Amino acid sequence: MGPKAPSIHKLSNDGFMFFRYFLPIAILSLFLWTRCGSHSDPPIAFTPLPESLPEQLCASDTLNDSYPFVYPEQILRYDSLLIVFDFLDRESVFHVFSDRDGRFLYSVGRKGNGPGEVIMPTSPTIDPTDRSLALWDARQKRLVRFRLPASSNDSVRYLDYCQNPSNSSYFSQIIAHDGSYYVAGHVDPLRFGKLEQDSVRVLYSDYPLLTSEDAEANRSVWNYAPYTRITSDGKRMVQSCYIGAALELFSIDNDRIHSDTVLAITPPRYRIVEGTRPRWVGTIDETLLGVLDVQISDRYIYALISQQSLTSDPLAAEGSAYIHVFDWSGRPVCRLKLSRLIECFSVDESRGLIYGMAFDEGSGEYQLLRINFNSNDFRS
């Protein structure tokens, strides 16, 4: 594989982002769209990250530098498995490795429209109640699930397709919890909901005001490559913002969602993509990229934040050497300084390990890294 091509990167290709996040809803939206009025309230205040934050220098080693990844976008961790979601791979979208030595084990999720195959995969999630690995196929509008092996003697088993509910065209993400699936959506009134047998139950519709342009532009800023994570007990949730850096923290009680804190760090700078209904935003040269990935534990929120512009250094903007750590009150507690730029990651807080994906300019290949850190040193 040659050098990493900016034309396929989420940071620099609005056409790619438009195709992936907006196209599945565009046609239906022409019929359902109603014009939203402008906000009269001012946007929320932005507060830069503190420069005096305690910092850990985190050493790393390479777990795997030989697997031919195409565009690894997320790393999921389950038991002793590292599951790399490779969105643009033409064969299979999941590649599974040992978290101990980085050894490749198997791939799953073939591209196609047959049983157990996917066309436009998005938002992988793991449900530990039945060891299932699931994703949403935006083209087929189906939930596709696989059962992960319980031992080295088992094999991956395709579970099922779940037929799409009537309003699934609006999905951007699914998140498994306790045998159920929460969803994040694009179009008003669905921001967060819960997947039921033949419908989605809307749980939450509001968005913080990151821009005062209008409601649709503000919603689109939040929905440009967001990540939504729910804690293992199902009581807390966070969603990240990519165009400009922001995090919104929620509490959940019996499916009632409440916004607790908004960490608005960098204002969004964007353009309106011409001709889209509802309105859709895109990047400009002055866009400062925000949260590239976010992971959580019951104690902390780990955010990989760029704050680089597209013109400063496209490769540097694509990744970051800093993971900022927040507690669930929204207070910054530490900054992890990595030895390499990474683009996505997973956290094993109990063992003090981060697994990250880095791009090596010399070889033109991605490398799977293991990074050491110490959560006991975080400021209380």
Tab-separated table of N, CA, C and O in Angstrom, residues 94-189:
chain	number	residue	atom	x	y	z
A	94	PHE	N	-13.785	-6.365	9.826
A	94	PHE	CA	-13.229	-6.569	11.153
A	94	PHE	C	-12.007	-7.480	11.071
A	94	PHE	O	-12.058	-8.548	10.445
A	95	HIS	N	-10.919	-7.051	11.728
A	95	HIS	CA	-9.712	-7.870	11.826
A	95	HIS	C	-9.390	-8.007	13.309
A	95	HIS	O	-9.297	-7.011	14.028
A	96	VAL	N	-9.219	-9.244	13.756
A	96	VAL	CA	-9.118	-9.531	15.182
A	96	VAL	C	-7.701	-9.979	15.525
A	96	VAL	O	-7.113	-10.832	14.836
A	97	PHE	N	-7.160	-9.401	16.626
A	97	PHE	CA	-5.796	-9.652	17.059
A	97	PHE	C	-5.774	-9.996	18.543
A	97	PHE	O	-6.682	-9.631	19.300
A	98	SER	N	-4.712	-10.673	18.956
A	98	SER	CA	-4.473	-10.916	20.378
A	98	SER	C	-3.956	-9.628	21.010
A	98	SER	O	-3.060	-8.987	20.467
A	99	ASP	N	-4.516	-9.256	22.181
A	99	ASP	CA	-4.034	-8.037	22.834
A	99	ASP	C	-2.712	-8.258	23.558
A	99	ASP	O	-2.095	-7.309	24.033
A	100	ARG	N	-2.249	-9.491	23.639
A	100	ARG	CA	-1.005	-9.789	24.354
A	100	ARG	C	0.219	-9.662	23.459
A	100	ARG	O	1.235	-9.109	23.877
A	101	ASP	N	0.113	-10.180	22.237
A	101	ASP	CA	1.285	-10.151	21.362
A	101	ASP	C	0.984	-9.571	19.983
A	101	ASP	O	1.862	-9.544	19.113
A	102	GLY	N	-0.256	-9.091	19.743
A	102	GLY	CA	-0.592	-8.498	18.460
A	102	GLY	C	-0.748	-9.486	17.328
A	102	GLY	O	-0.850	-9.089	16.169
A	103	ARG	N	-0.802	-10.756	17.648
A	103	ARG	CA	-0.912	-11.783	16.603
A	103	ARG	C	-2.282	-11.718	15.938
A	103	ARG	O	-3.317	-11.637	16.588
A	104	PHE	N	-2.291	-11.737	14.598
A	104	PHE	CA	-3.547	-11.748	13.856
A	104	PHE	C	-4.253	-13.084	14.054
A	104	PHE	O	-3.633	-14.151	13.937
A	105	LEU	N	-5.557	-13.060	14.327
A	105	LEU	CA	-6.321	-14.276	14.583
A	105	LEU	C	-7.285	-14.604	13.441
A	105	LEU	O	-7.268	-15.705	12.928
A	106	TYR	N	-8.127	-13.652	13.053
A	106	TYR	CA	-9.075	-13.919	11.973
A	106	TYR	C	-9.750	-12.612	11.567
A	106	TYR	O	-9.652	-11.591	12.266
A	107	SER	N	-10.445	-12.640	10.427
A	107	SER	CA	-11.264	-11.517	9.968
A	107	SER	C	-12.705	-11.974	9.874
A	107	SER	O	-12.996	-13.166	9.708
A	108	VAL	N	-13.623	-11.010	9.968
A	108	VAL	CA	-15.045	-11.318	9.920
A	108	VAL	C	-15.770	-10.115	9.350
A	108	VAL	O	-15.272	-8.993	9.394
A	109	GLY	N	-16.964	-10.356	8.793
A	109	GLY	CA	-17.757	-9.284	8.208
A	109	GLY	C	-17.395	-9.023	6.774
A	109	GLY	O	-16.938	-7.943	6.414
A	110	ARG	N	-17.601	-10.017	5.922
A	110	ARG	CA	-17.247	-9.875	4.516
A	110	ARG	C	-18.126	-8.831	3.841
A	110	ARG	O	-19.284	-8.629	4.206
A	111	LYS	N	-17.558	-8.160	2.822
A	111	LYS	CA	-18.322	-7.217	2.026
A	111	LYS	C	-19.235	-7.989	1.066
A	111	LYS	O	-18.810	-8.957	0.424
A	112	GLY	N	-20.487	-7.566	0.971
A	112	GLY	CA	-21.447	-8.215	0.099
A	112	GLY	C	-22.846	-8.070	0.657
A	112	GLY	O	-23.058	-7.447	1.705
A	113	ASN	N	-23.825	-8.663	-0.013
A	113	ASN	CA	-25.213	-8.553	0.433
A	113	ASN	C	-25.823	-9.891	0.795
A	113	ASN	O	-27.044	-10.034	0.833
A	114	GLY	N	-24.980	-10.887	1.066
A	114	GLY	CA	-25.479	-12.186	1.495
A	114	GLY	C	-25.563	-12.289	3.003
A	114	GLY	O	-25.279	-11.328	3.731
A	115	PRO	N	-25.966	-13.449	3.527
A	115	PRO	CA	-26.039	-13.639	4.985
A	115	PRO	C	-24.678	-13.390	5.640
A	115	PRO	O	-23.654	-13.904	5.210
A	116	GLY	N	-24.673	-12.540	6.655
A	116	GLY	CA	-23.442	-12.232	7.354
A	116	GLY	C	-22.517	-11.291	6.613
A	116	GLY	O	-21.387	-11.081	7.036
A	117	GLU	N	-22.983	-10.716	5.504
A	117	GLU	CA	-22.171	-9.793	4.724
A	117	GLU	C	-22.736	-8.378	4.837
A	117	GLU	O	-23.912	-8.176	5.142
A	118	VAL	N	-21.874	-7.392	4.575
A	118	VAL	CA	-22.267	-5.998	4.746
A	118	VAL	C	-21.848	-5.195	3.520
A	118	VAL	O	-20.908	-5.573	2.808
A	119	ILE	N	-22.533	-4.080	3.290
A	119	ILE	CA	-22.218	-3.220	2.157
A	119	ILE	C	-21.642	-1.892	2.632
A	119	ILE	O	-20.571	-1.479	2.215
A	120	MET	N	-22.365	-1.213	3.523
A	120	MET	CA	-21.906	0.076	4.037
A	120	MET	C	-21.893	0.015	5.564
A	120	MET	O	-22.823	0.446	6.232
A	121	PRO	N	-20.841	-0.551	6.151
A	121	PRO	CA	-20.822	-0.764	7.605
A	121	PRO	C	-20.566	0.528	8.371
A	121	PRO	O	-19.757	1.359	7.960
A	122	THR	N	-21.243	0.698	9.488
A	122	THR	CA	-21.018	1.826	10.382
A	122	THR	C	-21.156	1.355	11.824
A	122	THR	O	-21.744	0.318	12.103
A	123	SER	N	-20.592	2.126	12.722
A	123	SER	CA	-20.820	2.067	14.170
A	123	SER	C	-20.764	0.666	14.771
A	123	SER	O	-21.762	0.156	15.257
A	124	PRO	N	-19.602	0.014	14.754
A	124	PRO	CA	-19.506	-1.296	15.409
A	124	PRO	C	-19.659	-1.173	16.919
A	124	PRO	O	-19.289	-0.163	17.523
A	125	THR	N	-20.199	-2.210	17.525
A	125	THR	CA	-20.423	-2.217	18.967
A	125	THR	C	-20.366	-3.658	19.452
A	125	THR	O	-20.571	-4.593	18.670
A	126	ILE	N	-20.071	-3.841	20.724
A	126	ILE	CA	-19.991	-5.182	21.312
A	126	ILE	C	-21.007	-5.287	22.436
A	126	ILE	O	-21.086	-4.406	23.296
A	127	ASP	N	-21.785	-6.364	22.414
A	127	ASP	CA	-22.720	-6.656	23.491
A	127	ASP	C	-22.192	-7.863	24.252
A	127	ASP	O	-22.274	-8.988	23.765
A	128	PRO	N	-21.645	-7.667	25.459
A	128	PRO	CA	-21.064	-8.793	26.196
A	128	PRO	C	-22.096	-9.780	26.719
A	128	PRO	O	-21.736	-10.886	27.136
A	129	THR	N	-23.394	-9.430	26.705
A	129	THR	CA	-24.403	-10.365	27.219
A	129	THR	C	-24.468	-11.641	26.393
A	129	THR	O	-24.801	-12.709	26.921
A	130	ASP	N	-24.177	-11.564	25.106
A	130	ASP	CA	-24.144	-12.772	24.278
A	130	ASP	C	-22.885	-12.840	23.414
A	130	ASP	O	-22.868	-13.518	22.400
A	131	ARG	N	-21.834	-12.084	23.818
A	131	ARG	CA	-20.561	-12.068	23.103
A	131	ARG	C	-20.741	-11.681	21.638
A	131	ARG	O	-20.039	-12.173	20.754
A	132	SER	N	-21.665	-10.783	21.355
A	132	SER	CA	-21.935	-10.449	19.965
A	132	SER	C	-21.214	-9.179	19.546
A	132	SER	O	-21.093	-8.214	20.303
A	133	LEU	N	-20.731	-9.204	18.327
A	133	LEU	CA	-20.135	-8.064	17.649
A	133	LEU	C	-21.147	-7.624	16.599
A	133	LEU	O	-21.558	-8.419	15.754
A	134	ALA	N	-21.584	-6.371	16.682
A	134	ALA	CA	-22.662	-5.915	15.809
A	134	ALA	C	-22.254	-4.648	15.084
A	134	ALA	O	-21.398	-3.890	15.554
A	135	LEU	N	-22.880	-4.423	13.943
A	135	LEU	CA	-22.711	-3.163	13.222
A	135	LEU	C	-24.009	-2.845	12.504
A	135	LEU	O	-24.863	-3.711	12.286
A	136	TRP	N	-24.145	-1.582	12.138
A	136	TRP	CA	-25.286	-1.140	11.356
A	136	TRP	C	-24.857	-1.014	9.900
A	136	TRP	O	-23.867	-0.355	9.601
A	137	ASP	N	-25.586	-1.704	8.998
A	137	ASP	CA	-25.333	-1.589	7.567
A	137	ASP	C	-26.247	-0.494	7.023
A	137	ASP	O	-27.457	-0.691	6.887
A	138	ALA	N	-25.657	0.680	6.746
A	138	ALA	CA	-26.457	1.832	6.336
A	138	ALA	C	-27.100	1.630	4.972
A	138	ALA	O	-28.146	2.215	4.691
A	139	ARG	N	-26.500	0.835	4.101
A	139	ARG	CA	-27.082	0.596	2.785
A	139	ARG	C	-28.271	-0.354	2.890
A	139	ARG	O	-29.329	-0.119	2.309
A	140	GLN	N	-28.101	-1.463	3.612
A	140	GLN	CA	-29.176	-2.443	3.736
A	140	GLN	C	-30.136	-2.118	4.878
A	140	GLN	O	-31.159	-2.765	5.028
A	141	LYS	N	-29.775	-1.111	5.694
A	141	LYS	CA	-30.580	-0.701	6.840
A	141	LYS	C	-30.903	-1.901	7.730
A	141	LYS	O	-32.047	-2.171	8.079
A	142	ARG	N	-29.835	-2.598	8.095
A	142	ARG	CA	-29.977	-3.786	8.934
A	142	ARG	C	-28.905	-3.796	10.015
A	142	ARG	O	-27.802	-3.304	9.819
A	143	LEU	N	-29.265	-4.372	11.131
A	143	LEU	CA	-28.315	-4.674	12.192
A	143	LEU	C	-27.747	-6.059	11.919
A	143	LEU	O	-28.501	-7.028	11.804
A	144	VAL	N	-26.427	-6.153	11.773
A	144	VAL	CA	-25.762	-7.422	11.456
A	144	VAL	C	-24.935	-7.831	12.663
A	144	VAL	O	-24.147	-7.030	13.183
A	145	ARG	N	-25.093	-9.073	13.122
A	145	ARG	CA	-24.442	-9.500	14.362
A	145	ARG	C	-23.667	-10.805	14.162
A	145	ARG	O	-24.057	-11.681	13.392
A	146	PHE	N	-22.546	-10.892	14.908
A	146	PHE	CA	-21.714	-12.090	14.920
A	146	PHE	C	-21.432	-12.458	16.378
A	146	PHE	O	-21.329	-11.569	17.234
A	147	ARG	N	-21.293	-13.730	16.651
A	147	ARG	CA	-20.913	-14.163	17.992
A	147	ARG	C	-19.416	-14.463	18.026
A	147	ARG	O	-18.904	-15.258	17.242
A	148	LEU	N	-18.735	-13.813	18.954
A	148	LEU	CA	-17.298	-14.003	19.093
A	148	LEU	C	-17.012	-15.328	19.795
A	148	LEU	O	-17.776	-15.754	20.673
A	149	PRO	N	-15.931	-16.004	19.433
A	149	PRO	CA	-15.620	-17.300	20.054
A	149	PRO	C	-15.271	-17.147	21.525
A	149	PRO	O	-14.676	-16.161	21.946
A	150	ALA	N	-15.662	-18.155	22.317
A	150	ALA	CA	-15.355	-18.156	23.750
A	150	ALA	C	-13.991	-18.757	24.049
A	150	ALA	O	-13.446	-18.569	25.130
A	151	SER	N	-13.421	-19.472	23.102
A	151	SER	CA	-12.091	-20.064	23.282
A	151	SER	C	-11.427	-20.176	21.919
A	151	SER	O	-12.055	-19.965	20.882
A	152	SER	N	-10.159	-20.527	21.941
A	152	SER	CA	-9.402	-20.639	20.694
A	152	SER	C	-9.903	-21.786	19.828
A	152	SER	O	-9.587	-21.855	18.641
A	153	ASN	N	-10.675	-22.701	20.409
A	153	ASN	CA	-11.197	-23.831	19.640
A	153	ASN	C	-12.507	-23.487	18.929
A	153	ASN	O	-12.980	-24.258	18.097
A	154	ASP	N	-13.103	-22.351	19.287
A	154	ASP	CA	-14.360	-21.950	18.661
A	154	ASP	C	-14.087	-21.101	17.428
A	154	ASP	O	-12.974	-20.627	17.205
A	155	SER	N	-15.134	-20.910	16.652
A	155	SER	CA	-15.047	-20.030	15.493
A	155	SER	C	-16.126	-18.958	15.601
A	155	SER	O	-17.078	-19.087	16.359
A	156	VAL	N	-15.950	-17.883	14.832
A	156	VAL	CA	-16.951	-16.824	14.806
A	156	VAL	C	-18.224	-17.371	14.161
A	156	VAL	O	-18.180	-18.068	13.152
A	157	ARG	N	-19.350	-17.049	14.760
A	157	ARG	CA	-20.624	-17.541	14.226
A	157	ARG	C	-21.516	-16.358	13.861
A	157	ARG	O	-21.723	-15.455	14.675
A	158	TYR	N	-22.018	-16.379	12.645
A	158	TYR	CA	-22.956	-15.354	12.223
A	158	TYR	C	-24.272	-15.563	12.963
A	158	TYR	O	-24.812	-16.675	13.007
A	159	LEU	N	-24.793	-14.524	13.582
A	159	LEU	CA	-26.029	-14.636	14.352
A	159	LEU	C	-27.254	-14.340	13.494
A	159	LEU	O	-28.049	-15.217	13.206
A	160	ASP	N	-27.415	-13.076	13.096
A	160	ASP	CA	-28.643	-12.747	12.377
A	160	ASP	C	-28.589	-11.343	11.796
A	160	ASP	O	-27.730	-10.545	12.118
A	161	TYR	N	-29.517	-11.098	10.894
A	161	TYR	CA	-29.896	-9.753	10.519
A	161	TYR	C	-31.105	-9.373	11.370
A	161	TYR	O	-31.996	-10.189	11.583
A	162	CYS	N	-31.165	-8.149	11.826
A	162	CYS	CA	-32.380	-7.628	12.432
A	162	CYS	C	-33.002	-6.674	11.417
A	162	CYS	O	-32.352	-5.735	10.969
A	163	GLN	N	-34.231	-6.933	11.042
A	163	GLN	CA	-34.898	-6.112	10.036
A	163	GLN	C	-34.966	-4.662	10.484
A	163	GLN	O	-35.174	-4.372	11.651
A	164	ASN	N	-34.825	-3.758	9.524
A	164	ASN	CA	-34.772	-2.354	9.892
A	164	ASN	C	-36.132	-1.825	10.319
A	164	ASN	O	-37.153	-2.171	9.726
A	165	PRO	N	-36.175	-1.003	11.368
A	165	PRO	CA	-37.414	-0.311	11.712
A	165	PRO	C	-37.714	0.783	10.694
A	165	PRO	O	-36.866	1.162	9.889
A	166	SER	N	-38.923	1.307	10.738
A	166	SER	CA	-39.390	2.215	9.703
A	166	SER	C	-38.602	3.517	9.637
A	166	SER	O	-38.486	4.120	8.580
A	167	ASN	N	-38.050	3.980	10.755
A	167	ASN	CA	-37.339	5.266	10.748
A	167	ASN	C	-35.833	5.107	10.864
A	167	ASN	O	-35.151	5.985	11.338
A	168	SER	N	-35.277	3.983	10.387
A	168	SER	CA	-33.851	3.709	10.553
A	168	SER	C	-32.975	4.476	9.572
A	168	SER	O	-31.757	4.441	9.694
A	169	SER	N	-33.557	5.157	8.582
A	169	SER	CA	-32.740	5.915	7.645
A	169	SER	C	-31.972	7.030	8.316
A	169	SER	O	-31.050	7.588	7.740
A	170	TYR	N	-32.365	7.362	9.541
A	170	TYR	CA	-31.745	8.479	10.223
A	170	TYR	C	-30.573	8.057	11.106
A	170	TYR	O	-29.986	8.882	11.776
A	171	PHE	N	-30.233	6.792	11.151
A	171	PHE	CA	-29.210	6.328	12.087
A	171	PHE	C	-27.822	6.795	11.678
A	171	PHE	O	-27.463	6.771	10.508
A	172	SER	N	-27.004	7.160	12.665
A	172	SER	CA	-25.581	7.350	12.442
A	172	SER	C	-24.762	6.369	13.256
A	172	SER	O	-23.657	6.022	12.862
A	173	GLN	N	-25.289	5.924	14.401
A	173	GLN	CA	-24.556	5.001	15.266
A	173	GLN	C	-25.530	4.092	16.004
A	173	GLN	O	-26.684	4.456	16.223
A	174	ILE	N	-25.028	2.913	16.390
A	174	ILE	CA	-25.734	2.058	17.341
A	174	ILE	C	-24.769	1.751	18.481
A	174	ILE	O	-23.566	1.693	18.285
A	175	ILE	N	-25.319	1.593	19.686
A	175	ILE	CA	-24.502	1.325	20.860
A	175	ILE	C	-25.200	0.239	21.675
A	175	ILE	O	-26.335	0.422	22.106
A	176	ALA	N	-24.529	-0.901	21.849
A	176	ALA	CA	-25.116	-2.005	22.593
A	176	ALA	C	-24.991	-1.770	24.085
A	176	ALA	O	-23.974	-1.292	24.579
A	177	HIS	N	-26.050	-2.141	24.816
A	177	HIS	CA	-25.983	-2.161	26.273
A	177	HIS	C	-27.019	-3.131	26.813
A	177	HIS	O	-28.219	-3.003	26.540
A	178	ASP	N	-26.514	-4.120	27.565
A	178	ASP	CA	-27.379	-5.038	28.299
A	178	ASP	C	-28.425	-5.694	27.399
A	178	ASP	O	-29.601	-5.816	27.757
A	179	GLY	N	-27.988	-6.120	26.229
A	179	GLY	CA	-28.886	-6.832	25.319
A	179	GLY	C	-29.760	-5.945	24.466
A	179	GLY	O	-30.517	-6.447	23.628
A	180	SER	N	-29.701	-4.623	24.658
A	180	SER	CA	-30.483	-3.689	23.859
A	180	SER	C	-29.544	-2.794	23.058
A	180	SER	O	-28.331	-2.809	23.265
A	181	TYR	N	-30.141	-1.994	22.170
A	181	TYR	CA	-29.338	-1.098	21.338
A	181	TYR	C	-29.907	0.313	21.408
A	181	TYR	O	-31.071	0.552	21.092
A	182	TYR	N	-29.036	1.240	21.842
A	182	TYR	CA	-29.332	2.653	21.691
A	182	TYR	C	-28.884	3.089	20.301
A	182	TYR	O	-27.986	2.487	19.709
A	183	VAL	N	-29.524	4.127	19.774
A	183	VAL	CA	-29.147	4.643	18.464
A	183	VAL	C	-28.934	6.149	18.565
A	183	VAL	O	-29.535	6.822	19.403
A	184	ALA	N	-28.047	6.653	17.724
A	184	ALA	CA	-27.875	8.086	17.541
A	184	ALA	C	-28.302	8.407	16.123
A	184	ALA	O	-28.003	7.658	15.191
A	185	GLY	N	-29.040	9.511	15.962
A	185	GLY	CA	-29.610	9.816	14.660
A	185	GLY	C	-29.202	11.169	14.138
A	185	GLY	O	-28.635	12.009	14.845
A	186	HIS	N	-29.506	11.399	12.845
A	186	HIS	CA	-29.134	12.624	12.149
A	186	HIS	C	-30.204	13.702	12.198
A	186	HIS	O	-29.907	14.883	12.209
A	187	VAL	N	-31.456	13.314	12.066
A	187	VAL	CA	-32.518	14.238	11.705
A	187	VAL	C	-33.485	14.426	12.863
A	187	VAL	O	-33.872	13.460	13.531
A	188	ASP	N	-33.878	15.667	13.101
A	188	ASP	CA	-34.852	16.004	14.128
A	188	ASP	C	-36.128	15.180	13.929
A	188	ASP	O	-36.597	15.046	12.799
A	189	PRO	N	-36.700	14.570	14.989
A	189	PRO	CA	-36.382	14.773	16.407
A	189	PRO	C	-35.433	13.727	17.006
A	189	PRO	O	-35.237	13.721	18.206
